[in-house]
Amino acid sequence: AQSVDQPDAHVTLSEGASLELRCSYSYSAAPYLFWYVQYPGQSLQFLLKYITGDTVVKGTKGFEAEFRKSNSSFNLKKSPAHWSDSAKYFCALEGTGNTGKLIFGLGTTLQVQP
Amino acid sequence: NAGVIQTPRHKVTGKGQEATLWCEPISGHSAVFWYRQTIVQGLEFLTYFRNQAPIDDSGMPKERFSAQMPNQSHSTLKIQSTQPQDSAVYLCASSLEPNTEVFFGKGTRLTVV
């Protein structure tokens, strides 16, 4: 079965700190992994993706993520965090068949305090 | 590029009524997806079209939900006999091809009273 787990429903930190949002996945084949962000009242926006190659991928808004096959993780990172990063972040796995269909985690709500 | 356009943004229906949601994907995108977002279930895949053909509707509740894509510029999601548990934000999305960025619309918030 394919699934994505984001174990932290909420993360709060101070502006200037480093942020790391956790994501783990379950998938028998080579995964295609994505991070999306949703600001209040807005639609989901693409941040970055891992398809193959370099295990550290850089995305928009200064974010990066590291793919670790050893523990099936794809954590999102940024340093330093800014108050404008406050939003809900979703990790996603592209499902079987290379269709573009995404399986999402439940999301992590990030609050960055000024 | 106006992005993926969904109408209406908000819809309130009475229990048992029909609701039709509209989506205009980004021009040139071959794949169109429908998802449902709720607090409890998160983002759930409903159905997927590629080049207007239905490919995967494994997430659709079979009895009351249907989706169509009559032309490359719009798709509809129809819910018959709406129930309170259908209340959610329905998101339409499109992409050029697999493994590429999926662009999401702002969603239609459906409330069944």
mmCIF file of N, CA and C in Angstrom, chain B:
data_model
loop_
_atom_site.group_PDB
_atom_site.id
_atom_site.type_symbol
_atom_site.label_atom_id
_atom_site.label_comp_id
_atom_site.label_asym_id
_atom_site.label_seq_id
_atom_site.Cartn_x
_atom_site.Cartn_y
_atom_site.Cartn_z
ATOM 1 N N ASN B 1 -1.637 33.824 -17.754
ATOM 2 C CA ASN B 1 -2.049 32.507 -17.291
ATOM 3 C C ASN B 1 -2.864 32.674 -16.009
ATOM 4 N N ALA B 2 -4.158 32.397 -16.105
ATOM 5 C CA ALA B 2 -5.033 32.598 -14.963
ATOM 6 C C ALA B 2 -5.002 31.423 -14.012
ATOM 7 N N GLY B 3 -4.277 30.394 -14.349
ATOM 8 C CA GLY B 3 -4.242 29.218 -13.504
ATOM 9 C C GLY B 3 -5.479 28.370 -13.703
ATOM 10 N N VAL B 4 -5.659 27.412 -12.810
ATOM 11 C CA VAL B 4 -6.832 26.548 -12.847
ATOM 12 C C VAL B 4 -7.997 27.324 -12.239
ATOM 13 N N ILE B 5 -9.079 27.391 -12.971
ATOM 14 C CA ILE B 5 -10.222 28.178 -12.532
ATOM 15 C C ILE B 5 -11.360 27.259 -12.116
ATOM 16 N N GLN B 6 -11.864 27.490 -10.916
ATOM 17 C CA GLN B 6 -12.976 26.688 -10.417
ATOM 18 C C GLN B 6 -14.150 27.603 -10.087
ATOM 19 N N THR B 7 -15.316 27.156 -10.494
ATOM 20 C CA THR B 7 -16.532 27.889 -10.174
ATOM 21 C C THR B 7 -17.628 26.911 -9.767
ATOM 22 N N PRO B 8 -18.523 27.316 -8.853
ATOM 23 C CA PRO B 8 -18.405 28.521 -8.045
ATOM 24 C C PRO B 8 -17.367 28.345 -6.940
ATOM 25 N N ARG B 9 -17.033 29.384 -6.259
ATOM 26 C CA ARG B 9 -16.089 29.265 -5.130
ATOM 27 C C ARG B 9 -16.777 28.702 -3.890
ATOM 28 N N HIS B 10 -18.053 29.023 -3.773
ATOM 29 C CA HIS B 10 -18.825 28.520 -2.646
ATOM 30 C C HIS B 10 -20.179 28.067 -3.166
ATOM 31 N N LYS B 11 -20.642 26.948 -2.607
ATOM 32 C CA LYS B 11 -21.965 26.453 -2.994
ATOM 33 C C LYS B 11 -22.620 25.841 -1.769
ATOM 34 N N VAL B 12 -23.856 26.231 -1.551
ATOM 35 C CA VAL B 12 -24.648 25.655 -0.463
ATOM 36 C C VAL B 12 -25.827 24.927 -1.087
ATOM 37 N N THR B 13 -25.984 23.662 -0.732
ATOM 38 C CA THR B 13 -27.106 22.893 -1.242
ATOM 39 C C THR B 13 -27.860 22.263 -0.090
ATOM 40 N N GLY B 14 -29.120 21.991 -0.339
ATOM 41 C CA GLY B 14 -29.902 21.268 0.643
ATOM 42 C C GLY B 14 -29.679 19.779 0.486
ATOM 43 N N LYS B 15 -29.826 19.074 1.563
ATOM 44 C CA LYS B 15 -29.664 17.627 1.529
ATOM 45 C C LYS B 15 -30.590 17.027 0.477
ATOM 46 N N GLY B 16 -30.018 16.190 -0.372
ATOM 47 C CA GLY B 16 -30.795 15.544 -1.423
ATOM 48 C C GLY B 16 -30.757 16.263 -2.763
ATOM 49 N N GLN B 17 -30.244 17.481 -2.774
ATOM 50 C CA GLN B 17 -30.158 18.220 -4.030
ATOM 51 C C GLN B 17 -28.892 17.836 -4.786
ATOM 52 N N GLU B 18 -28.845 18.267 -6.032
ATOM 53 C CA GLU B 18 -27.687 17.994 -6.886
ATOM 54 C C GLU B 18 -26.739 19.180 -6.892
ATOM 55 N N ALA B 19 -25.456 18.904 -6.970
ATOM 56 C CA ALA B 19 -24.451 19.967 -7.059
ATOM 57 C C ALA B 19 -23.519 19.680 -8.225
ATOM 58 N N THR B 20 -23.264 20.701 -9.030
ATOM 59 C CA THR B 20 -22.325 20.571 -10.148
ATOM 60 C C THR B 20 -21.209 21.576 -9.973
ATOM 61 N N LEU B 21 -19.994 21.079 -9.997
ATOM 62 C CA LEU B 21 -18.815 21.908 -9.816
ATOM 63 C C LEU B 21 -18.051 21.956 -11.135
ATOM 64 N N TRP B 22 -17.508 23.138 -11.451
ATOM 65 C CA TRP B 22 -16.867 23.353 -12.740
ATOM 66 C C TRP B 22 -15.377 23.646 -12.578
ATOM 67 N N CYS B 23 -14.637 23.190 -13.571
ATOM 68 C CA CYS B 23 -13.193 23.400 -13.556
ATOM 69 C C CYS B 23 -12.701 23.710 -14.967
ATOM 70 N N GLU B 24 -11.889 24.739 -15.057
ATOM 71 C CA GLU B 24 -11.207 25.049 -16.322
ATOM 72 C C GLU B 24 -9.711 24.862 -16.086
ATOM 73 N N PRO B 25 -9.114 23.819 -16.653
ATOM 74 C CA PRO B 25 -7.680 23.591 -16.425
ATOM 75 C C PRO B 25 -6.822 24.592 -17.191
ATOM 76 N N ILE B 26 -5.562 24.583 -16.887
ATOM 77 C CA ILE B 26 -4.625 25.440 -17.608
ATOM 78 C C ILE B 26 -4.524 24.965 -19.059
ATOM 79 N N SER B 27 -4.596 25.912 -19.963
ATOM 80 C CA SER B 27 -4.557 25.579 -21.382
ATOM 81 C C SER B 27 -3.290 24.800 -21.725
ATOM 82 N N GLY B 28 -3.478 23.693 -22.436
ATOM 83 C CA GLY B 28 -2.344 22.874 -22.855
ATOM 84 C C GLY B 28 -2.011 21.739 -21.907
ATOM 85 N N HIS B 29 -2.592 21.750 -20.736
ATOM 86 C CA HIS B 29 -2.345 20.663 -19.795
ATOM 87 C C HIS B 29 -3.176 19.451 -20.178
ATOM 88 N N SER B 30 -2.525 18.291 -20.176
ATOM 89 C CA SER B 30 -3.218 17.099 -20.642
ATOM 90 C C SER B 30 -3.902 16.332 -19.514
ATOM 91 N N ALA B 31 -3.504 16.592 -18.289
ATOM 92 C CA ALA B 31 -4.050 15.842 -17.158
ATOM 93 C C ALA B 31 -4.894 16.750 -16.275
ATOM 94 N N VAL B 32 -6.050 16.253 -15.875
ATOM 95 C CA VAL B 32 -6.943 16.979 -14.973
ATOM 96 C C VAL B 32 -7.324 16.042 -13.831
ATOM 97 N N PHE B 33 -7.211 16.566 -12.619
ATOM 98 C CA PHE B 33 -7.476 15.789 -11.407
ATOM 99 C C PHE B 33 -8.546 16.475 -10.570
ATOM 100 N N TRP B 34 -9.291 15.673 -9.841
ATOM 101 C CA TRP B 34 -10.196 16.186 -8.813
ATOM 102 C C TRP B 34 -9.805 15.573 -7.475
ATOM 103 N N TYR B 35 -9.713 16.434 -6.462
ATOM 104 C CA TYR B 35 -9.445 16.019 -5.101
ATOM 105 C C TYR B 35 -10.510 16.622 -4.179
ATOM 106 N N ARG B 36 -10.636 16.018 -3.011
ATOM 107 C CA ARG B 36 -11.534 16.538 -1.987
ATOM 108 C C ARG B 36 -10.715 16.771 -0.723
ATOM 109 N N GLN B 37 -10.946 17.929 -0.097
ATOM 110 C CA GLN B 37 -10.185 18.267 1.106
ATOM 111 C C GLN B 37 -11.114 18.490 2.280
ATOM 112 N N THR B 38 -10.908 17.742 3.343
ATOM 113 C CA THR B 38 -11.626 17.933 4.596
ATOM 114 C C THR B 38 -10.620 17.961 5.740
ATOM 115 N N ILE B 39 -11.069 18.481 6.867
ATOM 116 C CA ILE B 39 -10.181 18.544 8.026
ATOM 117 C C ILE B 39 -9.793 17.136 8.465
ATOM 118 N N VAL B 40 -10.773 16.256 8.487
ATOM 119 C CA VAL B 40 -10.540 14.917 9.047
ATOM 120 C C VAL B 40 -9.759 14.033 8.080
ATOM 121 N N GLN B 41 -10.166 14.001 6.825
ATOM 122 C CA GLN B 41 -9.569 13.076 5.855
ATOM 123 C C GLN B 41 -8.394 13.664 5.086
ATOM 124 N N GLY B 42 -8.231 14.984 5.175
ATOM 125 C CA GLY B 42 -7.159 15.610 4.415
ATOM 126 C C GLY B 42 -7.495 15.672 2.935
ATOM 127 N N LEU B 43 -6.484 15.513 2.101
ATOM 128 C CA LEU B 43 -6.654 15.601 0.649
ATOM 129 C C LEU B 43 -6.844 14.194 0.083
ATOM 130 N N GLU B 44 -8.009 13.974 -0.500
ATOM 131 C CA GLU B 44 -8.318 12.662 -1.055
ATOM 132 C C GLU B 44 -8.457 12.757 -2.570
ATOM 133 N N PHE B 45 -7.809 11.864 -3.262
ATOM 134 C CA PHE B 45 -7.940 11.781 -4.706
ATOM 135 C C PHE B 45 -9.329 11.263 -5.061
ATOM 136 N N LEU B 46 -9.943 11.886 -6.058
ATOM 137 C CA LEU B 46 -11.239 11.408 -6.529
ATOM 138 C C LEU B 46 -11.130 10.758 -7.905
ATOM 139 N N THR B 47 -10.666 11.541 -8.894
ATOM 140 C CA THR B 47 -10.654 11.032 -10.259
ATOM 141 C C THR B 47 -9.642 11.791 -11.099
ATOM 142 N N TYR B 48 -9.367 11.252 -12.298
ATOM 143 C CA TYR B 48 -8.273 11.757 -13.122
ATOM 144 C C TYR B 48 -8.585 11.523 -14.591
ATOM 145 N N PHE B 49 -8.360 12.549 -15.408
ATOM 146 C CA PHE B 49 -8.509 12.466 -16.854
ATOM 147 C C PHE B 49 -7.157 12.757 -17.501
ATOM 148 N N ARG B 50 -6.899 12.077 -18.594
ATOM 149 C CA ARG B 50 -5.750 12.445 -19.406
ATOM 150 C C ARG B 50 -6.218 12.558 -20.844
ATOM 151 N N ASN B 51 -5.912 13.715 -21.462
ATOM 152 C CA ASN B 51 -6.393 13.993 -22.818
ATOM 153 C C ASN B 51 -7.906 13.732 -22.920
ATOM 154 N N GLN B 52 -8.614 14.174 -21.916
ATOM 155 C CA GLN B 52 -10.072 14.110 -21.793
ATOM 156 C C GLN B 52 -10.617 12.727 -21.484
ATOM 157 N N ALA B 53 -9.797 11.709 -21.551
ATOM 158 C CA ALA B 53 -10.282 10.353 -21.285
ATOM 159 C C ALA B 53 -10.181 10.046 -19.801
ATOM 160 N N PRO B 54 -11.223 9.434 -19.233
ATOM 161 C CA PRO B 54 -11.155 9.025 -17.830
ATOM 162 C C PRO B 54 -10.142 7.913 -17.647
ATOM 163 N N ILE B 55 -9.217 8.094 -16.708
ATOM 164 C CA ILE B 55 -8.147 7.130 -16.497
ATOM 165 C C ILE B 55 -8.315 6.371 -15.186
ATOM 166 N N ASP B 56 -8.658 7.104 -14.142
ATOM 167 C CA ASP B 56 -8.700 6.492 -12.814
ATOM 168 C C ASP B 56 -9.765 7.199 -11.999
ATOM 169 N N ASP B 57 -10.807 6.481 -11.636
ATOM 170 C CA ASP B 57 -11.835 7.069 -10.775
ATOM 171 C C ASP B 57 -11.940 6.301 -9.468
ATOM 172 N N SER B 58 -10.850 5.748 -9.046
ATOM 173 C CA SER B 58 -10.848 4.871 -7.874
ATOM 174 C C SER B 58 -11.237 5.578 -6.585
ATOM 175 N N GLY B 59 -11.147 6.885 -6.539
ATOM 176 C CA GLY B 59 -11.496 7.621 -5.328
ATOM 177 C C GLY B 59 -12.934 8.115 -5.295
ATOM 178 N N MET B 60 -13.646 7.879 -6.336
ATOM 179 C CA MET B 60 -15.015 8.415 -6.434
ATOM 180 C C MET B 60 -16.006 7.511 -5.715
ATOM 181 N N PRO B 61 -16.822 8.068 -4.833
ATOM 182 C CA PRO B 61 -17.960 7.306 -4.305
ATOM 183 C C PRO B 61 -18.860 6.958 -5.491
ATOM 184 N N LYS B 62 -19.055 5.693 -5.709
ATOM 185 C CA LYS B 62 -19.619 5.238 -6.980
ATOM 186 C C LYS B 62 -21.059 5.654 -7.207
ATOM 187 N N GLU B 63 -21.837 5.689 -6.191
ATOM 188 C CA GLU B 63 -23.275 5.814 -6.424
ATOM 189 C C GLU B 63 -23.715 7.221 -6.787
ATOM 190 N N ARG B 64 -23.131 8.245 -6.222
ATOM 191 C CA ARG B 64 -23.685 9.584 -6.398
ATOM 192 C C ARG B 64 -22.737 10.549 -7.088
ATOM 193 N N PHE B 65 -21.491 10.182 -7.247
ATOM 194 C CA PHE B 65 -20.497 11.077 -7.825
ATOM 195 C C PHE B 65 -20.208 10.684 -9.274
ATOM 196 N N SER B 66 -20.085 11.705 -10.120
ATOM 197 C CA SER B 66 -19.662 11.451 -11.493
ATOM 198 C C SER B 66 -18.851 12.641 -11.979
ATOM 199 N N ALA B 67 -17.945 12.386 -12.878
ATOM 200 C CA ALA B 67 -17.114 13.448 -13.444
ATOM 201 C C ALA B 67 -17.041 13.283 -14.945
ATOM 202 N N GLN B 68 -16.961 14.396 -15.605
ATOM 203 C CA GLN B 68 -16.869 14.372 -17.063
ATOM 204 C C GLN B 68 -15.854 15.418 -17.525
ATOM 205 N N MET B 69 -15.360 15.175 -18.729
ATOM 206 C CA MET B 69 -14.504 16.174 -19.361
ATOM 207 C C MET B 69 -14.878 16.226 -20.839
ATOM 208 N N PRO B 70 -15.906 16.956 -21.175
ATOM 209 C CA PRO B 70 -16.438 16.965 -22.539
ATOM 210 C C PRO B 70 -15.518 17.616 -23.558
ATOM 211 N N ASN B 71 -14.645 18.494 -23.100
ATOM 212 C CA ASN B 71 -13.654 19.082 -24.008
ATOM 213 C C ASN B 71 -12.406 19.433 -23.201
ATOM 214 N N GLN B 72 -11.354 19.835 -23.862
ATOM 215 C CA GLN B 72 -10.074 20.038 -23.172
ATOM 216 C C GLN B 72 -10.059 21.270 -22.291
ATOM 217 N N SER B 73 -11.125 22.079 -22.364
ATOM 218 C CA SER B 73 -11.101 23.319 -21.604
ATOM 219 C C SER B 73 -11.962 23.285 -20.352
ATOM 220 N N HIS B 74 -12.692 22.191 -20.114
ATOM 221 C CA HIS B 74 -13.404 22.158 -18.855
ATOM 222 C C HIS B 74 -13.796 20.750 -18.438
ATOM 223 N N SER B 75 -13.919 20.626 -17.123
ATOM 224 C CA SER B 75 -14.343 19.373 -16.512
ATOM 225 C C SER B 75 -15.415 19.698 -15.461
ATOM 226 N N THR B 76 -16.309 18.759 -15.249
ATOM 227 C CA THR B 76 -17.331 18.935 -14.232
ATOM 228 C C THR B 76 -17.341 17.760 -13.273
ATOM 229 N N LEU B 77 -17.663 18.064 -12.038
ATOM 230 C CA LEU B 77 -17.876 17.044 -11.007
ATOM 231 C C LEU B 77 -19.304 17.215 -10.526
ATOM 232 N N LYS B 78 -20.090 16.164 -10.667
ATOM 233 C CA LYS B 78 -21.498 16.219 -10.290
ATOM 234 C C LYS B 78 -21.744 15.297 -9.115
ATOM 235 N N ILE B 79 -22.446 15.821 -8.132
ATOM 236 C CA ILE B 79 -22.818 15.036 -6.962
ATOM 237 C C ILE B 79 -24.336 15.022 -6.886
ATOM 238 N N GLN B 80 -24.900 13.842 -7.013
ATOM 239 C CA GLN B 80 -26.352 13.710 -6.922
ATOM 240 C C GLN B 80 -26.759 13.418 -5.485
ATOM 241 N N SER B 81 -27.981 13.860 -5.141
ATOM 242 C CA SER B 81 -28.512 13.582 -3.812
ATOM 243 C C SER B 81 -27.477 13.868 -2.727
ATOM 244 N N THR B 82 -27.040 15.112 -2.661
ATOM 245 C CA THR B 82 -25.957 15.462 -1.737
ATOM 246 C C THR B 82 -26.325 15.157 -0.289
ATOM 247 N N GLN B 83 -25.319 14.773 0.455
ATOM 248 C CA GLN B 83 -25.461 14.438 1.872
ATOM 249 C C GLN B 83 -24.523 15.340 2.684
ATOM 250 N N PRO B 84 -24.828 15.537 3.956
ATOM 251 C CA PRO B 84 -23.962 16.397 4.779
ATOM 252 C C PRO B 84 -22.490 15.973 4.765
ATOM 253 N N GLN B 85 -22.229 14.679 4.648
ATOM 254 C CA GLN B 85 -20.846 14.203 4.641
ATOM 255 C C GLN B 85 -20.108 14.548 3.353
ATOM 256 N N ASP B 86 -20.850 15.076 2.356
ATOM 257 C CA ASP B 86 -20.195 15.535 1.122
ATOM 258 C C ASP B 86 -19.616 16.931 1.286
ATOM 259 N N SER B 87 -19.938 17.588 2.382
ATOM 260 C CA SER B 87 -19.412 18.932 2.616
ATOM 261 C C SER B 87 -17.890 18.881 2.685
ATOM 262 N N ALA B 88 -17.259 19.687 1.844
ATOM 263 C CA ALA B 88 -15.794 19.654 1.732
ATOM 264 C C ALA B 88 -15.381 20.756 0.764
ATOM 265 N N VAL B 89 -14.093 20.925 0.618
ATOM 266 C CA VAL B 89 -13.550 21.756 -0.459
ATOM 267 C C VAL B 89 -13.111 20.823 -1.580
ATOM 268 N N TYR B 90 -13.656 21.047 -2.746
ATOM 269 C CA TYR B 90 -13.327 20.214 -3.893
ATOM 270 C C TYR B 90 -12.308 20.963 -4.757
ATOM 271 N N LEU B 91 -11.177 20.327 -4.960
ATOM 272 C CA LEU B 91 -10.077 20.939 -5.682
ATOM 273 C C LEU B 91 -9.901 20.299 -7.051
ATOM 274 N N CYS B 92 -9.762 21.121 -8.034
ATOM 275 C CA CYS B 92 -9.408 20.663 -9.371
ATOM 276 C C CYS B 92 -7.947 21.032 -9.613
ATOM 277 N N ALA B 93 -7.255 20.199 -10.341
ATOM 278 C CA ALA B 93 -5.837 20.446 -10.617
ATOM 279 C C ALA B 93 -5.505 19.977 -12.017
ATOM 280 N N SER B 94 -4.430 20.533 -12.578
ATOM 281 C CA SER B 94 -4.004 20.077 -13.897
ATOM 282 C C SER B 94 -2.484 20.050 -13.976
ATOM 283 N N SER B 95 -1.985 19.240 -14.886
ATOM 284 C CA SER B 95 -0.540 19.183 -15.112
ATOM 285 C C SER B 95 -0.265 18.882 -16.580
ATOM 286 N N LEU B 96 0.959 19.254 -17.002
ATOM 287 C CA LEU B 96 1.362 18.995 -18.383
ATOM 288 C C LEU B 96 1.513 17.511 -18.630
ATOM 289 N N GLU B 97 2.207 16.818 -17.698
ATOM 290 C CA GLU B 97 2.496 15.394 -17.863
ATOM 291 C C GLU B 97 2.900 14.846 -16.502
ATOM 292 N N PRO B 98 2.994 13.522 -16.366
ATOM 293 C CA PRO B 98 3.396 12.935 -15.073
ATOM 294 C C PRO B 98 4.754 13.436 -14.610
ATOM 295 N N ASN B 99 4.961 13.439 -13.326
ATOM 296 C CA ASN B 99 6.190 13.844 -12.660
ATOM 297 C C ASN B 99 6.443 15.337 -12.701
ATOM 298 N N THR B 100 5.551 16.090 -13.264
ATOM 299 C CA THR B 100 5.729 17.541 -13.303
ATOM 300 C C THR B 100 4.800 18.189 -12.289
ATOM 301 N N GLU B 101 4.995 19.483 -12.117
ATOM 302 C CA GLU B 101 4.206 20.219 -11.138
ATOM 303 C C GLU B 101 2.721 20.119 -11.453
ATOM 304 N N VAL B 102 1.952 19.853 -10.417
ATOM 305 C CA VAL B 102 0.497 19.866 -10.525
ATOM 306 C C VAL B 102 0.015 21.208 -10.006
ATOM 307 N N PHE B 103 -0.784 21.895 -10.788
ATOM 308 C CA PHE B 103 -1.309 23.210 -10.434
ATOM 309 C C PHE B 103 -2.738 23.043 -9.935
ATOM 310 N N PHE B 104 -2.998 23.616 -8.769
ATOM 311 C CA PHE B 104 -4.309 23.477 -8.147
ATOM 312 C C PHE B 104 -5.123 24.754 -8.287
ATOM 313 N N GLY B 105 -6.438 24.584 -8.437
ATOM 314 C CA GLY B 105 -7.348 25.711 -8.363
ATOM 315 C C GLY B 105 -7.604 26.090 -6.916
ATOM 316 N N LYS B 106 -8.372 27.151 -6.722
ATOM 317 C CA LYS B 106 -8.653 27.626 -5.363
ATOM 318 C C LYS B 106 -9.734 26.821 -4.673
ATOM 319 N N GLY B 107 -10.407 25.975 -5.450
ATOM 320 C CA GLY B 107 -11.366 25.083 -4.844
ATOM 321 C C GLY B 107 -12.781 25.627 -4.804
ATOM 322 N N THR B 108 -13.716 24.702 -4.685
ATOM 323 C CA THR B 108 -15.122 25.027 -4.442
ATOM 324 C C THR B 108 -15.481 24.477 -3.072
ATOM 325 N N ARG B 109 -15.928 25.362 -2.188
ATOM 326 C CA ARG B 109 -16.356 24.913 -0.869
ATOM 327 C C ARG B 109 -17.833 24.551 -0.952
ATOM 328 N N LEU B 110 -18.117 23.270 -0.812
ATOM 329 C CA LEU B 110 -19.490 22.779 -0.851
ATOM 330 C C LEU B 110 -19.984 22.557 0.567
ATOM 331 N N THR B 111 -21.122 23.150 0.863
ATOM 332 C CA THR B 111 -21.759 22.955 2.168
ATOM 333 C C THR B 111 -23.142 22.382 1.928
ATOM 334 N N VAL B 112 -23.400 21.229 2.508
ATOM 335 C CA VAL B 112 -24.699 20.576 2.382
ATOM 336 C C VAL B 112 -25.422 20.736 3.712
ATOM 337 N N VAL B 113 -26.582 21.394 3.645
ATOM 338 C CA VAL B 113 -27.317 21.678 4.900
ATOM 339 C C VAL B 113 -28.599 20.846 4.982
#
